[in-house]
mmCIF file with all atom_site columns, C-alpha atoms in Angstrom:
data_model
loop_
_atom_site.group_PDB
_atom_site.id
_atom_site.type_symbol
_atom_site.label_atom_id
_atom_site.label_alt_id
_atom_site.label_comp_id
_atom_site.label_asym_id
_atom_site.label_entity_id
_atom_site.label_seq_id
_atom_site.pdbx_PDB_ins_code
_atom_site.Cartn_x
_atom_site.Cartn_y
_atom_site.Cartn_z
_atom_site.occupancy
_atom_site.B_iso_or_equiv
_atom_site.pdbx_formal_charge
_atom_site.auth_seq_id
_atom_site.auth_comp_id
_atom_site.auth_asym_id
_atom_site.auth_atom_id
_atom_site.pdbx_PDB_model_num
ATOM 1   C CA . MET O 1 1   ? -73.654  32.735 31.237 1.00 40.00 ? 1   MET O CA 1
ATOM 2   C CA . THR O 1 2   ? -76.775  31.850 33.209 1.00 46.00 ? 2   THR O CA 1
ATOM 3   C CA . ARG O 1 3   ? -77.932  28.272 32.929 1.00 53.00 ? 3   ARG O CA 1
ATOM 4   C CA . ARG O 1 4   ? -81.685  27.902 32.523 1.00 55.00 ? 4   ARG O CA 1
ATOM 5   C CA . SER O 1 5   ? -83.533  25.056 34.146 1.00 59.00 ? 5   SER O CA 1
ATOM 6   C CA . SER O 1 6   ? -85.045  22.590 31.723 1.00 71.00 ? 6   SER O CA 1
ATOM 7   C CA . LEU O 1 7   ? -87.754  21.677 34.226 1.00 75.00 ? 7   LEU O CA 1
ATOM 8   C CA . ASN O 1 8   ? -91.245  22.415 32.965 1.00 88.00 ? 8   ASN O CA 1
ATOM 9   C CA . PRO O 1 9   ? -92.798  24.462 35.834 1.00 87.00 ? 9   PRO O CA 1
ATOM 10  C CA . SER O 1 10  ? -96.276  23.019 35.307 1.00 91.00 ? 10  SER O CA 1
ATOM 11  C CA . ALA O 1 11  ? -95.004  19.431 35.209 1.00 91.00 ? 11  ALA O CA 1
ATOM 12  C CA . LEU O 1 12  ? -92.869  20.051 38.308 1.00 91.00 ? 12  LEU O CA 1
ATOM 13  C CA . ARG O 1 13  ? -95.837  21.478 40.250 1.00 93.00 ? 13  ARG O CA 1
ATOM 14  C CA . ASP O 1 14  ? -97.951  18.476 39.249 1.00 91.00 ? 14  ASP O CA 1
ATOM 15  C CA . LEU O 1 15  ? -95.266  15.935 40.149 1.00 93.00 ? 15  LEU O CA 1
ATOM 16  C CA . VAL O 1 16  ? -94.708  17.523 43.565 1.00 92.00 ? 16  VAL O CA 1
ATOM 17  C CA . ALA O 1 17  ? -98.456  17.832 44.212 1.00 92.00 ? 17  ALA O CA 1
ATOM 18  C CA . ARG O 1 18  ? -98.938  14.136 43.451 1.00 94.00 ? 18  ARG O CA 1
ATOM 19  C CA . ALA O 1 19  ? -96.041  13.128 45.704 1.00 93.00 ? 19  ALA O CA 1
ATOM 20  C CA . LEU O 1 20  ? -97.380  15.272 48.547 1.00 91.00 ? 20  LEU O CA 1
ATOM 21  C CA . ALA O 1 21  ? -100.905 13.897 48.112 1.00 90.00 ? 21  ALA O CA 1
ATOM 22  C CA . GLU O 1 22  ? -99.566  10.348 48.242 1.00 91.00 ? 22  GLU O CA 1
ATOM 23  C CA . ASP O 1 23  ? -97.386  10.938 51.300 1.00 86.00 ? 23  ASP O CA 1
ATOM 24  C CA . LEU O 1 24  ? -99.459  13.399 53.325 1.00 84.00 ? 24  LEU O CA 1
ATOM 25  C CA . GLY O 1 25  ? -102.999 12.743 52.180 1.00 81.00 ? 25  GLY O CA 1
ATOM 26  C CA . ARG O 1 26  ? -105.063 15.021 54.383 1.00 76.00 ? 26  ARG O CA 1
ATOM 27  C CA . GLY O 1 27  ? -102.118 16.165 56.451 1.00 76.00 ? 27  GLY O CA 1
ATOM 28  C CA . ASP O 1 28  ? -99.143  15.093 58.508 1.00 76.00 ? 28  ASP O CA 1
ATOM 29  C CA . VAL O 1 29  ? -100.833 13.316 61.417 1.00 79.00 ? 29  VAL O CA 1
ATOM 30  C CA . THR O 1 30  ? -97.594  12.696 63.343 1.00 80.00 ? 30  THR O CA 1
ATOM 31  C CA . THR O 1 31  ? -96.488  16.316 63.194 1.00 80.00 ? 31  THR O CA 1
ATOM 32  C CA . ARG O 1 32  ? -99.950  17.564 64.196 1.00 80.00 ? 32  ARG O CA 1
ATOM 33  C CA . ALA O 1 33  ? -99.900  15.198 67.180 1.00 81.00 ? 33  ALA O CA 1
ATOM 34  C CA . LEU O 1 34  ? -96.511  16.506 68.324 1.00 83.00 ? 34  LEU O CA 1
ATOM 35  C CA . PHE O 1 35  ? -96.969  20.244 67.701 1.00 83.00 ? 35  PHE O CA 1
ATOM 36  C CA . SER O 1 36  ? -100.251 22.090 68.118 1.00 81.00 ? 36  SER O CA 1
ATOM 37  C CA . ALA O 1 37  ? -98.771  25.501 67.261 1.00 85.00 ? 37  ALA O CA 1
ATOM 38  C CA . ALA O 1 38  ? -96.114  26.909 64.950 1.00 88.00 ? 38  ALA O CA 1
ATOM 39  C CA . VAL O 1 39  ? -92.540  26.064 65.930 1.00 91.00 ? 39  VAL O CA 1
ATOM 40  C CA . PRO O 1 40  ? -89.775  28.253 64.461 1.00 95.00 ? 40  PRO O CA 1
ATOM 41  C CA . ALA O 1 41  ? -87.138  25.936 63.044 1.00 96.00 ? 41  ALA O CA 1
ATOM 42  C CA . LYS O 1 42  ? -84.166  25.615 60.725 1.00 98.00 ? 42  LYS O CA 1
ATOM 43  C CA . ALA O 1 43  ? -83.177  22.436 58.918 1.00 98.00 ? 43  ALA O CA 1
ATOM 44  C CA . VAL O 1 44  ? -80.053  21.663 56.929 1.00 98.00 ? 44  VAL O CA 1
ATOM 45  C CA . ILE O 1 45  ? -79.895  18.926 54.304 1.00 98.00 ? 45  ILE O CA 1
ATOM 46  C CA . THR O 1 46  ? -76.447  17.298 54.230 1.00 97.00 ? 46  THR O CA 1
ATOM 47  C CA . ALA O 1 47  ? -74.804  14.688 52.029 1.00 97.00 ? 47  ALA O CA 1
ATOM 48  C CA . LYS O 1 48  ? -74.173  11.340 53.692 1.00 95.00 ? 48  LYS O CA 1
ATOM 49  C CA . GLN O 1 49  ? -71.604  10.355 51.098 1.00 95.00 ? 49  GLN O CA 1
ATOM 50  C CA . ALA O 1 50  ? -69.663  11.712 48.155 1.00 96.00 ? 50  ALA O CA 1
ATOM 51  C CA . GLY O 1 51  ? -71.668  12.338 45.016 1.00 96.00 ? 51  GLY O CA 1
ATOM 52  C CA . VAL O 1 52  ? -73.192  14.927 42.713 1.00 97.00 ? 52  VAL O CA 1
ATOM 53  C CA . ALA O 1 53  ? -75.875  17.447 43.704 1.00 97.00 ? 53  ALA O CA 1
ATOM 54  C CA . ALA O 1 54  ? -79.106  17.132 41.730 1.00 97.00 ? 54  ALA O CA 1
ATOM 55  C CA . GLY O 1 55  ? -82.740  17.906 42.403 1.00 96.00 ? 55  GLY O CA 1
ATOM 56  C CA . LEU O 1 56  ? -82.461  21.076 44.461 1.00 97.00 ? 56  LEU O CA 1
ATOM 57  C CA . PRO O 1 57  ? -85.185  22.851 42.430 1.00 96.00 ? 57  PRO O CA 1
ATOM 58  C CA . VAL O 1 58  ? -87.479  19.893 43.080 1.00 96.00 ? 58  VAL O CA 1
ATOM 59  C CA . ALA O 1 59  ? -86.792  19.995 46.826 1.00 97.00 ? 59  ALA O CA 1
ATOM 60  C CA . LYS O 1 60  ? -87.463  23.737 46.812 1.00 97.00 ? 60  LYS O CA 1
ATOM 61  C CA . ALA O 1 61  ? -90.767  23.117 45.030 1.00 97.00 ? 61  ALA O CA 1
ATOM 62  C CA . VAL O 1 62  ? -91.751  20.523 47.651 1.00 97.00 ? 62  VAL O CA 1
ATOM 63  C CA . PHE O 1 63  ? -91.212  22.900 50.561 1.00 97.00 ? 63  PHE O CA 1
ATOM 64  C CA . GLY O 1 64  ? -92.853  25.745 48.641 1.00 97.00 ? 64  GLY O CA 1
ATOM 65  C CA . GLN O 1 65  ? -96.008  23.707 48.084 1.00 96.00 ? 65  GLN O CA 1
ATOM 66  C CA . VAL O 1 66  ? -96.106  22.475 51.668 1.00 95.00 ? 66  VAL O CA 1
ATOM 67  C CA . ASP O 1 67  ? -95.855  26.037 52.999 1.00 96.00 ? 67  ASP O CA 1
ATOM 68  C CA . PRO O 1 68  ? -95.087  29.062 50.799 1.00 97.00 ? 68  PRO O CA 1
ATOM 69  C CA . ARG O 1 69  ? -93.741  30.858 53.889 1.00 97.00 ? 69  ARG O CA 1
ATOM 70  C CA . LEU O 1 70  ? -90.829  28.408 54.191 1.00 98.00 ? 70  LEU O CA 1
ATOM 71  C CA . ARG O 1 71  ? -87.490  29.813 53.039 1.00 98.00 ? 71  ARG O CA 1
ATOM 72  C CA . PHE O 1 72  ? -85.442  27.300 51.058 1.00 98.00 ? 72  PHE O CA 1
ATOM 73  C CA . ARG O 1 73  ? -81.852  28.194 50.243 1.00 98.00 ? 73  ARG O CA 1
ATOM 74  C CA . ALA O 1 74  ? -79.627  26.013 48.057 1.00 98.00 ? 74  ALA O CA 1
ATOM 75  C CA . LEU O 1 75  ? -76.081  26.005 49.417 1.00 98.00 ? 75  LEU O CA 1
ATOM 76  C CA . VAL O 1 76  ? -74.509  24.293 46.394 1.00 98.00 ? 76  VAL O CA 1
ATOM 77  C CA . LYS O 1 77  ? -75.187  24.437 42.670 1.00 97.00 ? 77  LYS O CA 1
ATOM 78  C CA . GLU O 1 78  ? -76.766  21.673 40.659 1.00 96.00 ? 78  GLU O CA 1
ATOM 79  C CA . GLY O 1 79  ? -73.987  19.396 39.456 1.00 96.00 ? 79  GLY O CA 1
ATOM 80  C CA . ALA O 1 80  ? -71.609  20.275 42.304 1.00 96.00 ? 80  ALA O CA 1
ATOM 81  C CA . ARG O 1 81  ? -69.466  17.447 43.557 1.00 96.00 ? 81  ARG O CA 1
ATOM 82  C CA . LEU O 1 82  ? -70.348  16.637 47.134 1.00 97.00 ? 82  LEU O CA 1
ATOM 83  C CA . LYS O 1 83  ? -68.244  15.420 50.027 1.00 97.00 ? 83  LYS O CA 1
ATOM 84  C CA . PRO O 1 84  ? -69.685  13.544 53.007 1.00 97.00 ? 84  PRO O CA 1
ATOM 85  C CA . GLY O 1 85  ? -71.191  15.978 55.488 1.00 97.00 ? 85  GLY O CA 1
ATOM 86  C CA . MET O 1 86  ? -71.429  18.816 52.965 1.00 97.00 ? 86  MET O CA 1
ATOM 87  C CA . ALA O 1 87  ? -74.568  20.979 53.317 1.00 98.00 ? 87  ALA O CA 1
ATOM 88  C CA . LEU O 1 88  ? -76.797  21.070 50.223 1.00 97.00 ? 88  LEU O CA 1
ATOM 89  C CA . ALA O 1 89  ? -79.601  23.337 51.425 1.00 98.00 ? 89  ALA O CA 1
ATOM 90  C CA . SER O 1 90  ? -81.193  25.030 54.410 1.00 98.00 ? 90  SER O CA 1
ATOM 91  C CA . ILE O 1 91  ? -84.862  25.535 55.181 1.00 98.00 ? 91  ILE O CA 1
ATOM 92  C CA . ARG O 1 92  ? -86.283  28.033 57.679 1.00 98.00 ? 92  ARG O CA 1
ATOM 93  C CA . GLY O 1 93  ? -89.815  28.475 58.923 1.00 97.00 ? 93  GLY O CA 1
ATOM 94  C CA . ASP O 1 94  ? -92.494  26.563 60.776 1.00 96.00 ? 94  ASP O CA 1
ATOM 95  C CA . GLY O 1 95  ? -91.015  23.270 61.935 1.00 94.00 ? 95  GLY O CA 1
ATOM 96  C CA . ARG O 1 96  ? -94.332  21.535 61.318 1.00 93.00 ? 96  ARG O CA 1
ATOM 97  C CA . SER O 1 97  ? -94.142  22.456 57.638 1.00 94.00 ? 97  SER O CA 1
ATOM 98  C CA . ILE O 1 98  ? -90.491  21.434 57.406 1.00 95.00 ? 98  ILE O CA 1
ATOM 99  C CA . LEU O 1 99  ? -91.330  18.023 58.886 1.00 93.00 ? 99  LEU O CA 1
ATOM 100 C CA . ALA O 1 100 ? -94.278  17.611 56.531 1.00 92.00 ? 100 ALA O CA 1
ATOM 101 C CA . GLY O 1 101 ? -92.098  18.143 53.448 1.00 95.00 ? 101 GLY O CA 1
ATOM 102 C CA . GLU O 1 102 ? -88.774  16.666 54.452 1.00 95.00 ? 102 GLU O CA 1
ATOM 103 C CA . ARG O 1 103 ? -89.404  13.028 53.511 1.00 94.00 ? 103 ARG O CA 1
ATOM 104 C CA . ILE O 1 104 ? -90.705  13.871 50.052 1.00 96.00 ? 104 ILE O CA 1
ATOM 105 C CA . ALA O 1 105 ? -87.890  16.359 49.394 1.00 97.00 ? 105 ALA O CA 1
ATOM 106 C CA . LEU O 1 106 ? -85.263  13.880 50.610 1.00 97.00 ? 106 LEU O CA 1
ATOM 107 C CA . ASN O 1 107 ? -86.705  11.081 48.477 1.00 96.00 ? 107 ASN O CA 1
ATOM 108 C CA . PHE O 1 108 ? -86.409  13.249 45.362 1.00 97.00 ? 108 PHE O CA 1
ATOM 109 C CA . LEU O 1 109 ? -82.909  14.433 46.299 1.00 97.00 ? 109 LEU O CA 1
ATOM 110 C CA . GLN O 1 110 ? -81.625  10.935 47.080 1.00 96.00 ? 110 GLN O CA 1
ATOM 111 C CA . ARG O 1 111 ? -82.905  9.536  43.808 1.00 96.00 ? 111 ARG O CA 1
ATOM 112 C CA . LEU O 1 112 ? -81.730  12.419 41.630 1.00 96.00 ? 112 LEU O CA 1
ATOM 113 C CA . CYS O 1 113 ? -78.328  12.719 43.329 1.00 96.00 ? 113 CYS O CA 1
ATOM 114 C CA . GLY O 1 114 ? -77.910  8.963  42.914 1.00 96.00 ? 114 GLY O CA 1
ATOM 115 C CA . ILE O 1 115 ? -78.612  9.171  39.181 1.00 96.00 ? 115 ILE O CA 1
ATOM 116 C CA . ALA O 1 116 ? -76.284  12.169 38.780 1.00 96.00 ? 116 ALA O CA 1
ATOM 117 C CA . THR O 1 117 ? -73.542  10.410 40.747 1.00 95.00 ? 117 THR O CA 1
ATOM 118 C CA . LEU O 1 118 ? -73.769  7.244  38.651 1.00 95.00 ? 118 LEU O CA 1
ATOM 119 C CA . THR O 1 119 ? -73.732  9.340  35.479 1.00 94.00 ? 119 THR O CA 1
ATOM 120 C CA . MET O 1 120 ? -70.619  11.159 36.730 1.00 91.00 ? 120 MET O CA 1
ATOM 121 C CA . GLN O 1 121 ? -68.921  7.811  37.338 1.00 92.00 ? 121 GLN O CA 1
ATOM 122 C CA . PHE O 1 122 ? -69.603  6.744  33.753 1.00 93.00 ? 122 PHE O CA 1
ATOM 123 C CA . VAL O 1 123 ? -68.389  10.094 32.387 1.00 91.00 ? 123 VAL O CA 1
ATOM 124 C CA . ASP O 1 124 ? -65.213  9.874  34.457 1.00 88.00 ? 124 ASP O CA 1
ATOM 125 C CA . ALA O 1 125 ? -64.636  6.287  33.284 1.00 92.00 ? 125 ALA O CA 1
ATOM 126 C CA . VAL O 1 126 ? -64.756  7.191  29.594 1.00 93.00 ? 126 VAL O CA 1
ATOM 127 C CA . LYS O 1 127 ? -62.479  10.254 29.841 1.00 87.00 ? 127 LYS O CA 1
#
């Protein structure tokens, strides 16, 4: 059975666009100052502590809006229990684009994983 995402695609695009506009404005000044040309790169998002994976589609949307050429790959499923150091996702492409999107993507992931983890703790407590 395939689980469908309940995220409204239009609402997700708008949310991500607003977050990017707030964080980047007219561009990532720091990254532009460091790199004048494309830099091939790979990034891996890892869990710092135990918890529950949540928000991977949102992180993918962030990187996709920053640069559609970036390749985002989820390495765990939504709802997976995470151990410290476990890889959640990898991103490949221009390092400038990865840097431009990483803070926004991580903010969403940290918040959503935190909510999912707290929810899991309540569910476990009432079992």
